[in-house]
Amino acid sequence: MVVGAGWPPVLLVVPIAVLLLLVASVTKLRTASRKIDAIFAEELTTPATPETGIENVETAAA
């Protein structure tokens, strides 16, 4: 039995598996990117205080 483009069904498993892994990887990458964006957005919205960050770069360099 020959299925797609003259390939036997057993050999079609490899390209299908590669495609599924690619889709899963892209999905995980997008999820990680959203989490990183949320962390940076939170950091940018919180004001810098002496306890959490540097307010004046000139005094920190001295």
PDB file of C-alpha atoms in Angstrom:
ATOM      1  CA  MET A   1       0.000   0.000   0.000  1.00  0.00           C
ATOM      2  CA  VAL A   2       1.440   3.352  -1.073  1.00  0.00           C
ATOM      3  CA  VAL A   3      -0.010   6.575   0.354  1.00  0.00           C
ATOM      4  CA  GLY A   4       1.439  10.067  -0.289  1.00  0.00           C
ATOM      5  CA  ALA A   5       3.834  10.928  -3.121  1.00  0.00           C
ATOM      6  CA  GLY A   6       4.784   7.291  -3.576  1.00  0.00           C
ATOM      7  CA  TRP A   7       6.100   6.940  -0.011  1.00  0.00           C
ATOM      8  CA  PRO A   8       5.205   3.877   2.044  1.00  0.00           C
ATOM      9  CA  PRO A   9       3.157   4.694   5.181  1.00  0.00           C
ATOM     10  CA  VAL A  10       6.041   3.785   7.515  1.00  0.00           C
ATOM     11  CA  LEU A  11       8.275   6.460   5.979  1.00  0.00           C
ATOM     12  CA  LEU A  12       5.549   9.105   6.276  1.00  0.00           C
ATOM     13  CA  VAL A  13       5.803   8.842  10.076  1.00  0.00           C
ATOM     14  CA  VAL A  14       9.177  10.652  10.120  1.00  0.00           C
ATOM     15  CA  PRO A  15       8.107  13.886   8.359  1.00  0.00           C
ATOM     16  CA  ILE A  16       4.865  13.964  10.334  1.00  0.00           C
ATOM     17  CA  ALA A  17       6.781  13.565  13.606  1.00  0.00           C
ATOM     18  CA  VAL A  18       9.194  16.337  12.606  1.00  0.00           C
ATOM     19  CA  LEU A  19       6.293  18.637  11.802  1.00  0.00           C
ATOM     20  CA  LEU A  20       4.602  17.907  15.135  1.00  0.00           C
ATOM     21  CA  LEU A  21       7.851  18.563  17.028  1.00  0.00           C
ATOM     22  CA  LEU A  22       8.294  21.842  15.169  1.00  0.00           C
ATOM     23  CA  VAL A  23       4.771  22.967  16.048  1.00  0.00           C
ATOM     24  CA  ALA A  24       5.284  22.011  19.702  1.00  0.00           C
ATOM     25  CA  SER A  25       8.611  23.872  19.835  1.00  0.00           C
ATOM     26  CA  VAL A  26       7.124  27.043  18.353  1.00  0.00           C
ATOM     27  CA  THR A  27       4.251  26.884  20.832  1.00  0.00           C
ATOM     28  CA  LYS A  28       6.626  26.543  23.781  1.00  0.00           C
ATOM     29  CA  LEU A  29       8.802  29.370  22.458  1.00  0.00           C
ATOM     30  CA  ARG A  30       5.809  31.697  22.165  1.00  0.00           C
ATOM     31  CA  THR A  31       4.683  30.815  25.695  1.00  0.00           C
ATOM     32  CA  ALA A  32       8.157  31.515  27.072  1.00  0.00           C
ATOM     33  CA  SER A  33       8.284  34.780  25.143  1.00  0.00           C
ATOM     34  CA  ARG A  34       4.984  35.899  26.674  1.00  0.00           C
ATOM     35  CA  LYS A  35       6.250  35.089  30.175  1.00  0.00           C
ATOM     36  CA  ILE A  36       9.451  37.067  29.591  1.00  0.00           C
ATOM     37  CA  ASP A  37       7.448  39.993  28.207  1.00  0.00           C
ATOM     38  CA  ALA A  38       5.237  39.950  31.299  1.00  0.00           C
ATOM     39  CA  ILE A  39       8.277  40.006  33.593  1.00  0.00           C
ATOM     40  CA  PHE A  40       9.824  42.953  31.737  1.00  0.00           C
ATOM     41  CA  ALA A  41       6.500  44.815  31.682  1.00  0.00           C
ATOM     42  CA  GLU A  42       6.197  44.350  35.443  1.00  0.00           C
ATOM     43  CA  GLU A  43       9.757  45.587  35.968  1.00  0.00           C
ATOM     44  CA  LEU A  44       9.114  48.665  33.850  1.00  0.00           C
ATOM     45  CA  THR A  45       5.900  49.597  35.661  1.00  0.00           C
ATOM     46  CA  THR A  46       7.299  49.393  39.201  1.00  0.00           C
ATOM     47  CA  PRO A  47       9.174  52.529  40.301  1.00  0.00           C
ATOM     48  CA  ALA A  48      12.796  52.190  41.329  1.00  0.00           C
ATOM     49  CA  THR A  49      13.408  52.630  45.040  1.00  0.00           C
ATOM     50  CA  PRO A  50      16.665  52.506  46.974  1.00  0.00           C
ATOM     51  CA  GLU A  51      15.771  48.962  48.062  1.00  0.00           C
ATOM     52  CA  THR A  52      14.924  47.621  44.609  1.00  0.00           C
ATOM     53  CA  GLY A  53      17.031  49.611  42.187  1.00  0.00           C
ATOM     54  CA  ILE A  54      19.177  52.587  41.368  1.00  0.00           C
ATOM     55  CA  GLU A  55      17.403  55.929  41.038  1.00  0.00           C
ATOM     56  CA  ASN A  56      20.357  58.048  40.029  1.00  0.00           C
ATOM     57  CA  VAL A  57      22.999  56.531  37.771  1.00  0.00           C
ATOM     58  CA  GLU A  58      25.513  59.331  38.469  1.00  0.00           C
ATOM     59  CA  THR A  59      25.603  58.646  42.215  1.00  0.00           C
ATOM     60  CA  ALA A  60      25.906  54.907  41.605  1.00  0.00           C
ATOM     61  CA  ALA A  61      28.973  55.388  39.417  1.00  0.00           C
ATOM     62  CA  ALA A  62      30.761  57.454  42.106  1.00  0.00           C
TER      63      ALA A  62
END
